[in-house]
Every structure is written in structure tokens, then in C-alpha cells.
mmCIF file of N, CA, C and O in Angstrom:
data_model
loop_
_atom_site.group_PDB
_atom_site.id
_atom_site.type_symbol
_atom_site.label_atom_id
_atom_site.label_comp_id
_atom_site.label_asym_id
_atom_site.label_seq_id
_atom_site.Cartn_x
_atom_site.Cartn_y
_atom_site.Cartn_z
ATOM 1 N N UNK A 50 123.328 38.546 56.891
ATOM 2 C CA UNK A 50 122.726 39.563 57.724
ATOM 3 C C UNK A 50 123.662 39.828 58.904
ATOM 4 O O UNK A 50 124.186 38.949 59.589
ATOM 5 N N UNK A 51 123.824 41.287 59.072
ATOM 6 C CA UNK A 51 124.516 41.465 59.964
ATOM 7 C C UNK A 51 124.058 41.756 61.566
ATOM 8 O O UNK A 51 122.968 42.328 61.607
ATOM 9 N N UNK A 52 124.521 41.547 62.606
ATOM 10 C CA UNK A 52 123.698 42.049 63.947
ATOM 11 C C UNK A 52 125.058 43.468 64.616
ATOM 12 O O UNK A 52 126.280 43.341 64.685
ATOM 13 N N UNK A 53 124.238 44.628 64.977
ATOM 14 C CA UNK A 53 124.875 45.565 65.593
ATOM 15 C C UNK A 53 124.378 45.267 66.706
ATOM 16 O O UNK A 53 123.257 44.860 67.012
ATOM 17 N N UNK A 54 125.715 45.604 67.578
ATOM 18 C CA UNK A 54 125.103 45.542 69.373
ATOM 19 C C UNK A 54 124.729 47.081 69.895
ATOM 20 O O UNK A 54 125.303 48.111 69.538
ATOM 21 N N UNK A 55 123.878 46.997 70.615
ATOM 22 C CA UNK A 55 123.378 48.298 71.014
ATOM 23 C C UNK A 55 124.123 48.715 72.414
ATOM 24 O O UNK A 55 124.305 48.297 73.558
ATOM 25 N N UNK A 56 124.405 49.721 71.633
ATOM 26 C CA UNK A 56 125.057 50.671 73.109
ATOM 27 C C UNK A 56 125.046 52.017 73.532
ATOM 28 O O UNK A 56 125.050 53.058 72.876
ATOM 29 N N UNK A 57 125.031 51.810 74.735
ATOM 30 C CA UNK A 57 124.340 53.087 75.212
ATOM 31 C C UNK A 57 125.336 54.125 76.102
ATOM 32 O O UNK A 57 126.230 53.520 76.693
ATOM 33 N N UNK A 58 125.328 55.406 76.268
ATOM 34 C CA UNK A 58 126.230 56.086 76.565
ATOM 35 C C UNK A 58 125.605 56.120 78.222
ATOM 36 O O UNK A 58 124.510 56.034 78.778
ATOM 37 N N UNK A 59 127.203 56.321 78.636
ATOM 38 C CA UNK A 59 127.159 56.463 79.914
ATOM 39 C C UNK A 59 126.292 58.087 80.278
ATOM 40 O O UNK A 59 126.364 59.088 79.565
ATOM 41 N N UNK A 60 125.484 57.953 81.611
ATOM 42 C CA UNK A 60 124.486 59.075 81.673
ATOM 43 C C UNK A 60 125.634 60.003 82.331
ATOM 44 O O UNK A 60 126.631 59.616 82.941
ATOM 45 N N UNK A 61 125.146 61.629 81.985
ATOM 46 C CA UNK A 61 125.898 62.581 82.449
ATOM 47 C C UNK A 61 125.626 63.097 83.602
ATOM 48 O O UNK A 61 124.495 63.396 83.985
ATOM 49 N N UNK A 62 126.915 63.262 84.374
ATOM 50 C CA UNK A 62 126.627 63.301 85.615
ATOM 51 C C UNK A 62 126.107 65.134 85.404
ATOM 52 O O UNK A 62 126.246 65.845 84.408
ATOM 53 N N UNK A 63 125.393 65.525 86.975
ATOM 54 C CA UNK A 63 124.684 66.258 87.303
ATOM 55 C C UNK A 63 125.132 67.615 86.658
ATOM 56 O O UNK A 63 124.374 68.485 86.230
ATOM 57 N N UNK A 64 126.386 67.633 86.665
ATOM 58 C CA UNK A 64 127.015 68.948 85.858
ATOM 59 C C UNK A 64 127.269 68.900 84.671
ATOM 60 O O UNK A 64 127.817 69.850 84.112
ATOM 61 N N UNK A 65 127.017 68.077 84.197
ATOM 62 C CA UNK A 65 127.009 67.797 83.050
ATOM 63 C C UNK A 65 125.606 68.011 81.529
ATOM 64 O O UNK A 65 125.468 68.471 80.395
ATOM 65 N N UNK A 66 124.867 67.269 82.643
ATOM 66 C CA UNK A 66 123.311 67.479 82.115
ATOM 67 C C UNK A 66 122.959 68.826 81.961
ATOM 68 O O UNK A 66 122.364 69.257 80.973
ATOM 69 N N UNK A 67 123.360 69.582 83.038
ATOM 70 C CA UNK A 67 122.839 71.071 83.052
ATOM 71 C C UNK A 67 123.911 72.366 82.738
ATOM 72 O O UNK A 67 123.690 73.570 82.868
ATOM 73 N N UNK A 68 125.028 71.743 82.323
ATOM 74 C CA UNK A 68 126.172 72.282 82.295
ATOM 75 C C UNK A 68 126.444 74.316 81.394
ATOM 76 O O UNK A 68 127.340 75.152 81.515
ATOM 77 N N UNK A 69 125.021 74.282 80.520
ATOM 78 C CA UNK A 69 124.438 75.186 79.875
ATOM 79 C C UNK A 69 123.373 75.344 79.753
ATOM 80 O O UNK A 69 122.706 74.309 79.765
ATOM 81 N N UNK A 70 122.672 76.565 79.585
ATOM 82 C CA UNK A 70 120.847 77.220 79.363
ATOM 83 C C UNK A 70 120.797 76.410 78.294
ATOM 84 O O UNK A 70 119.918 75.553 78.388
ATOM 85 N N UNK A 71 121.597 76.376 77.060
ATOM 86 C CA UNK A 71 121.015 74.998 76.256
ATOM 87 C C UNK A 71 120.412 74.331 76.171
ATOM 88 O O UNK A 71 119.407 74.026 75.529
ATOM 89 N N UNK A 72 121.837 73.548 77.836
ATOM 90 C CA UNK A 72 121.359 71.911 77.407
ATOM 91 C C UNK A 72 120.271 71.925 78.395
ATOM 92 O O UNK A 72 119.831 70.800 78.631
ATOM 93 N N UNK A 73 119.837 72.683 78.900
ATOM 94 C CA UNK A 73 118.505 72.742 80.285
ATOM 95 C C UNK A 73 119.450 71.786 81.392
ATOM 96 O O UNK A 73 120.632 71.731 81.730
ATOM 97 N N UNK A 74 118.009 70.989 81.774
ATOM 98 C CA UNK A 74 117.984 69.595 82.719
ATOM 99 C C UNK A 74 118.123 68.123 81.864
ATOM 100 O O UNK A 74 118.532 67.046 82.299
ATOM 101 N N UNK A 75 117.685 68.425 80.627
ATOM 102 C CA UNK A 75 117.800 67.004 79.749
ATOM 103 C C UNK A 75 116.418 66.889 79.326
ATOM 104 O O UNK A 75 115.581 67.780 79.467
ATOM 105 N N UNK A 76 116.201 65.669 78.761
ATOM 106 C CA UNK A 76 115.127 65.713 77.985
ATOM 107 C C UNK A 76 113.866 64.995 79.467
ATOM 108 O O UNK A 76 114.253 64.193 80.317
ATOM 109 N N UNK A 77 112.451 65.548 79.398
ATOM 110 C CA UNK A 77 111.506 64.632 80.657
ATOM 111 C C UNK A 77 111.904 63.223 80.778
ATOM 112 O O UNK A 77 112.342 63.077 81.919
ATOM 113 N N UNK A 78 111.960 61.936 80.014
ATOM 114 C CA UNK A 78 111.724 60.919 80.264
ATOM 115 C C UNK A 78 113.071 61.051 80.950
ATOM 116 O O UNK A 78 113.013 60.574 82.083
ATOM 117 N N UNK A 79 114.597 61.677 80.555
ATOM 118 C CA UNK A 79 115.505 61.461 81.741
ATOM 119 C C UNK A 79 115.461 61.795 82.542
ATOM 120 O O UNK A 79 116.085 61.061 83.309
ATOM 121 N N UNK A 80 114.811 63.070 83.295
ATOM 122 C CA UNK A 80 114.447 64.076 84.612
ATOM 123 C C UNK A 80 113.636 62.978 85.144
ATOM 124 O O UNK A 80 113.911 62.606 86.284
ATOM 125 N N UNK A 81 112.536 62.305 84.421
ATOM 126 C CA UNK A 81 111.543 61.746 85.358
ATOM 127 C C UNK A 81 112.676 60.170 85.846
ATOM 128 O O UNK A 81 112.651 59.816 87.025
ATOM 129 N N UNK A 82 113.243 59.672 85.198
ATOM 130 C CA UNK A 82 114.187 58.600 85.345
ATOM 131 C C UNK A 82 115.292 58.753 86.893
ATOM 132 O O UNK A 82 115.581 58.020 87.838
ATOM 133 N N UNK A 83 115.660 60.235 86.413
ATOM 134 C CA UNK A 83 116.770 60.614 87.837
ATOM 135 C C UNK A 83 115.720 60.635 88.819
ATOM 136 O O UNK A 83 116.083 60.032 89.829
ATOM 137 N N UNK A 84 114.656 61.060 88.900
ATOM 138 C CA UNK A 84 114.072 61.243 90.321
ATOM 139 C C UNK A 84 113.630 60.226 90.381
ATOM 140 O O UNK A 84 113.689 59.755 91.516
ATOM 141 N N UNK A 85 112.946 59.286 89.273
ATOM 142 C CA UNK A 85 113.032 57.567 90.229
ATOM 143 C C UNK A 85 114.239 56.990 90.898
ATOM 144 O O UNK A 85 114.369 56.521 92.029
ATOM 145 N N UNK A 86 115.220 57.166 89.767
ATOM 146 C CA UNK A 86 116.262 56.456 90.646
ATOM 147 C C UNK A 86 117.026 57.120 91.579
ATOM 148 O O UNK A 86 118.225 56.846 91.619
ATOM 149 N N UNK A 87 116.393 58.265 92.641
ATOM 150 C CA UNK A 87 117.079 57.986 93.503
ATOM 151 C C UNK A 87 116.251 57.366 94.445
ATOM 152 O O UNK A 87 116.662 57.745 95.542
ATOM 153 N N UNK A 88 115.555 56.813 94.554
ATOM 154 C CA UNK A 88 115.157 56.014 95.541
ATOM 155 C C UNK A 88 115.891 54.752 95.764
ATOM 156 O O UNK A 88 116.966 54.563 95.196
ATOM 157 N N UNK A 89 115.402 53.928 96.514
ATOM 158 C CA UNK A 89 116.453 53.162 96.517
ATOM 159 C C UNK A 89 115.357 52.145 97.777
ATOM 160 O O UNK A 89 114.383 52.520 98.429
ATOM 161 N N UNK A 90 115.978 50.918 97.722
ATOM 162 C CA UNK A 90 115.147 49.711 98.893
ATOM 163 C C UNK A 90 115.431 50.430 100.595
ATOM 164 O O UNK A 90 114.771 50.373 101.632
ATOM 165 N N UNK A 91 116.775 51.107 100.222
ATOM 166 C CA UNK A 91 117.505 51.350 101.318
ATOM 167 C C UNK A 91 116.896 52.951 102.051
ATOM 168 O O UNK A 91 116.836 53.261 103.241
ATOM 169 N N UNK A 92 116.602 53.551 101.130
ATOM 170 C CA UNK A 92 115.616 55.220 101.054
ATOM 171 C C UNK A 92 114.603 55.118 100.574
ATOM 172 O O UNK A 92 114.983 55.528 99.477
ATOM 173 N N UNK A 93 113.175 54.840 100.360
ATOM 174 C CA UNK A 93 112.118 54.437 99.869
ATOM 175 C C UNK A 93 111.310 55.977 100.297
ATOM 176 O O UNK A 93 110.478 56.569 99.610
ATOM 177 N N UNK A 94 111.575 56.176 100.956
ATOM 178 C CA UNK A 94 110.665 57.707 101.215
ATOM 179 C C UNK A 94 112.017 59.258 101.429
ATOM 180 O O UNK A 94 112.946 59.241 102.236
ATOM 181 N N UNK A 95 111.835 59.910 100.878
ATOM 182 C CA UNK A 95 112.905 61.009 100.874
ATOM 183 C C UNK A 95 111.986 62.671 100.153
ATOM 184 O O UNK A 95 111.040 62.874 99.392
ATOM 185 N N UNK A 96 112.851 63.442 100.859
ATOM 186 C CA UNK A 96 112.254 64.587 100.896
ATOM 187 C C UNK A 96 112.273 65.236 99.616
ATOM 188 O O UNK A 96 112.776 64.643 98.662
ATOM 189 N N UNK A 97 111.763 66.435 99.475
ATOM 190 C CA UNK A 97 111.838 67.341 97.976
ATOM 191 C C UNK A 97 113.191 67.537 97.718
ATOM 192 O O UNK A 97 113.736 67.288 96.643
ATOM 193 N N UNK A 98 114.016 68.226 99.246
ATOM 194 C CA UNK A 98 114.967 68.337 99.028
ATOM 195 C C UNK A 98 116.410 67.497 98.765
ATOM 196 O O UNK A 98 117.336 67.895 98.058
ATOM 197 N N UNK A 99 116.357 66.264 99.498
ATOM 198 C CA UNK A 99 116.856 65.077 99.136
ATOM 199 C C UNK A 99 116.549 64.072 97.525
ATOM 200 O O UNK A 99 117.227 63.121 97.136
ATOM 201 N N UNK A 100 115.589 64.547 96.994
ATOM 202 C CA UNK A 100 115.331 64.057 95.832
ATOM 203 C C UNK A 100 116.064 65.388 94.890
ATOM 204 O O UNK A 100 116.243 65.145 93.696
ATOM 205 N N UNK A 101 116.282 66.109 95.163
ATOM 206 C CA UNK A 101 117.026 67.716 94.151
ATOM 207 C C UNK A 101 118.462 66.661 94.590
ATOM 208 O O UNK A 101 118.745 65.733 93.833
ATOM 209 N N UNK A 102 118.845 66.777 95.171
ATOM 210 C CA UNK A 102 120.026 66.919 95.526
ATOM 211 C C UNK A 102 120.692 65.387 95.331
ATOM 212 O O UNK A 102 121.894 65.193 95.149
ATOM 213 N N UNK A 103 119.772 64.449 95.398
ATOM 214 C CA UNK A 103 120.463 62.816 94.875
ATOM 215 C C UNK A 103 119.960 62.772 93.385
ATOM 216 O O UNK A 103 120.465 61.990 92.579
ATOM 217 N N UNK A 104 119.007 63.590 93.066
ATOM 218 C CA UNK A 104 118.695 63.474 91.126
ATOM 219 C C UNK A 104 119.657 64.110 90.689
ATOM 220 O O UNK A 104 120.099 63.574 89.673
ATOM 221 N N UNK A 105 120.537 65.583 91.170
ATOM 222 C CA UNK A 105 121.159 66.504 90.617
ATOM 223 C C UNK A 105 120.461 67.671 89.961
ATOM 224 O O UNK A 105 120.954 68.519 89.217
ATOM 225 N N UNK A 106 119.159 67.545 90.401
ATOM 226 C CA UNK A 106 117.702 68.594 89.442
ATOM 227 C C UNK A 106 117.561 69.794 90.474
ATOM 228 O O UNK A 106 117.574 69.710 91.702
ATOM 229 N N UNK A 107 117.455 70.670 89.868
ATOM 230 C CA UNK A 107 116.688 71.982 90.628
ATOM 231 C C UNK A 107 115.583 71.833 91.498
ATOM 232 O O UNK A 107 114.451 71.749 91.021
ATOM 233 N N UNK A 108 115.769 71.793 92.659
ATOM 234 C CA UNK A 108 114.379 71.945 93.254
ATOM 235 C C UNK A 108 112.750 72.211 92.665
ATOM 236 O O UNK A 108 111.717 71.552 92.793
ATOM 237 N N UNK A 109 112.959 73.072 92.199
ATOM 238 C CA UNK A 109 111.715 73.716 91.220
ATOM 239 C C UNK A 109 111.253 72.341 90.288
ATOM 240 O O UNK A 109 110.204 71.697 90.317
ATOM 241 N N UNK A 110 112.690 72.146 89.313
ATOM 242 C CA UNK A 110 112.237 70.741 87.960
ATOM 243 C C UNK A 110 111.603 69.804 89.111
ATOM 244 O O UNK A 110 110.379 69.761 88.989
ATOM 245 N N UNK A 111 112.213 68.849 90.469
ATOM 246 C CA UNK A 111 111.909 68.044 91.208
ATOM 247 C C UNK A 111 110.012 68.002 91.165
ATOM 248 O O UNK A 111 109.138 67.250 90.736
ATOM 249 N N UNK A 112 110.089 69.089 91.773
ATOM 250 C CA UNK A 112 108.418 69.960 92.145
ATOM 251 C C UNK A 112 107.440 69.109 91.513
ATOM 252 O O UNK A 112 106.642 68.227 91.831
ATOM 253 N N UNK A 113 108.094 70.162 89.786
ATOM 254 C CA UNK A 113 106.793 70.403 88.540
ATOM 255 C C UNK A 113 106.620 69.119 88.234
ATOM 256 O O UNK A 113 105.434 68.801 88.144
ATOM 257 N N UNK A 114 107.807 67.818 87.940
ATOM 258 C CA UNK A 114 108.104 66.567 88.256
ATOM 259 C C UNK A 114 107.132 66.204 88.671
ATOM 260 O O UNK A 114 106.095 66.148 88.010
ATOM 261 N N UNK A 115 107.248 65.863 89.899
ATOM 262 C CA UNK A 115 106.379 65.039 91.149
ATOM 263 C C UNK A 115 105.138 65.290 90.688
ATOM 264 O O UNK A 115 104.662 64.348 90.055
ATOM 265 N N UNK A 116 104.352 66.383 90.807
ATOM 266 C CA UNK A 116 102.969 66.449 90.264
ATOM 267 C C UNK A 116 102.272 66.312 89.211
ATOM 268 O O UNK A 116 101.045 66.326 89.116
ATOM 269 N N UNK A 117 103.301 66.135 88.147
ATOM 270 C CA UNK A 117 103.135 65.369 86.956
ATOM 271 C C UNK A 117 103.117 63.426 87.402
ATOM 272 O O UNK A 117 102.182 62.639 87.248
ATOM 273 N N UNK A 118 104.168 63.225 87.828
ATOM 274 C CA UNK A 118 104.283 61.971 88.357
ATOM 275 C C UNK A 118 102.740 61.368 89.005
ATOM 276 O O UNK A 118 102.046 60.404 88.681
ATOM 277 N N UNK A 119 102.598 62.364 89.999
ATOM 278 C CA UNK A 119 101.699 61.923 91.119
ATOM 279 C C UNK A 119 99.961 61.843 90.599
ATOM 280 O O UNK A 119 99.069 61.363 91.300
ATOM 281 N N UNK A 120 99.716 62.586 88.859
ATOM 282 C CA UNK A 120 98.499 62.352 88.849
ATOM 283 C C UNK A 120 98.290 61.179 87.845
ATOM 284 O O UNK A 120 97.160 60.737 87.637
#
């Protein structure tokens, strides 16, 4: 029996993800992933606009996001 190691691709940075009407923003579970991680121990509370702009997401995706998140 053989074992494959699992590997995972490095995530695309912000211009990348959205780089075409295509490719959109990426798929939800990664949109909802970037706007967790930008928080941080060090930033724990940050604005709409600071969360667009450290996720790499449109203001608007951030938004529709959050209120999905928040219920």
C-alpha cells in the first residue's frame, strides 16, 4: 500500500483570485477564510474598510460576507 502526501497550493494573492469576471472572488468557503484571516491577536476589531483591503475582497463581497457570517 502506498501513502500520497497531501499538498496544497499556495493561496492566490489578491490579484490573482480576482484577476478575471471568470474567476470572480473565488469560491465562499475561501472569501469567508480571507476575511477571517485578516484578523489577527494584534487587530481583533477592524473596519469594513480595513477588512476589503487586508482580505483583498471588494467592499460590497466583505458586506454580503459579514451578514452571512454574523447570523
Amino acid at each position: 500500500m502506498t501513502h500520497h502526501a497531501l499538498r496544497t497550493a499556495p493561496s492566490p494573492t489578491p490579484q490573482e483570485a480576482g484577476s478575471s469576471p471568470a474567476a470572480g472572488t473565488g469560491p465562499v468557503i475561501g472569501r469567508a477564510l480571507r476575511i477571517l484571516g485578516a484578523f489577527s491577536a494584534q487587530r481583533p476589531d477592524l473596519s469594513l474598510s480595513e477588512l476589503a483591503r487586508r482580505s483583498g475582497l471588494p467592499v460590497s463581497t466583505v458586506h454580503r460576507m459579514l451578514g452571512g457570517l454574523l447570523m
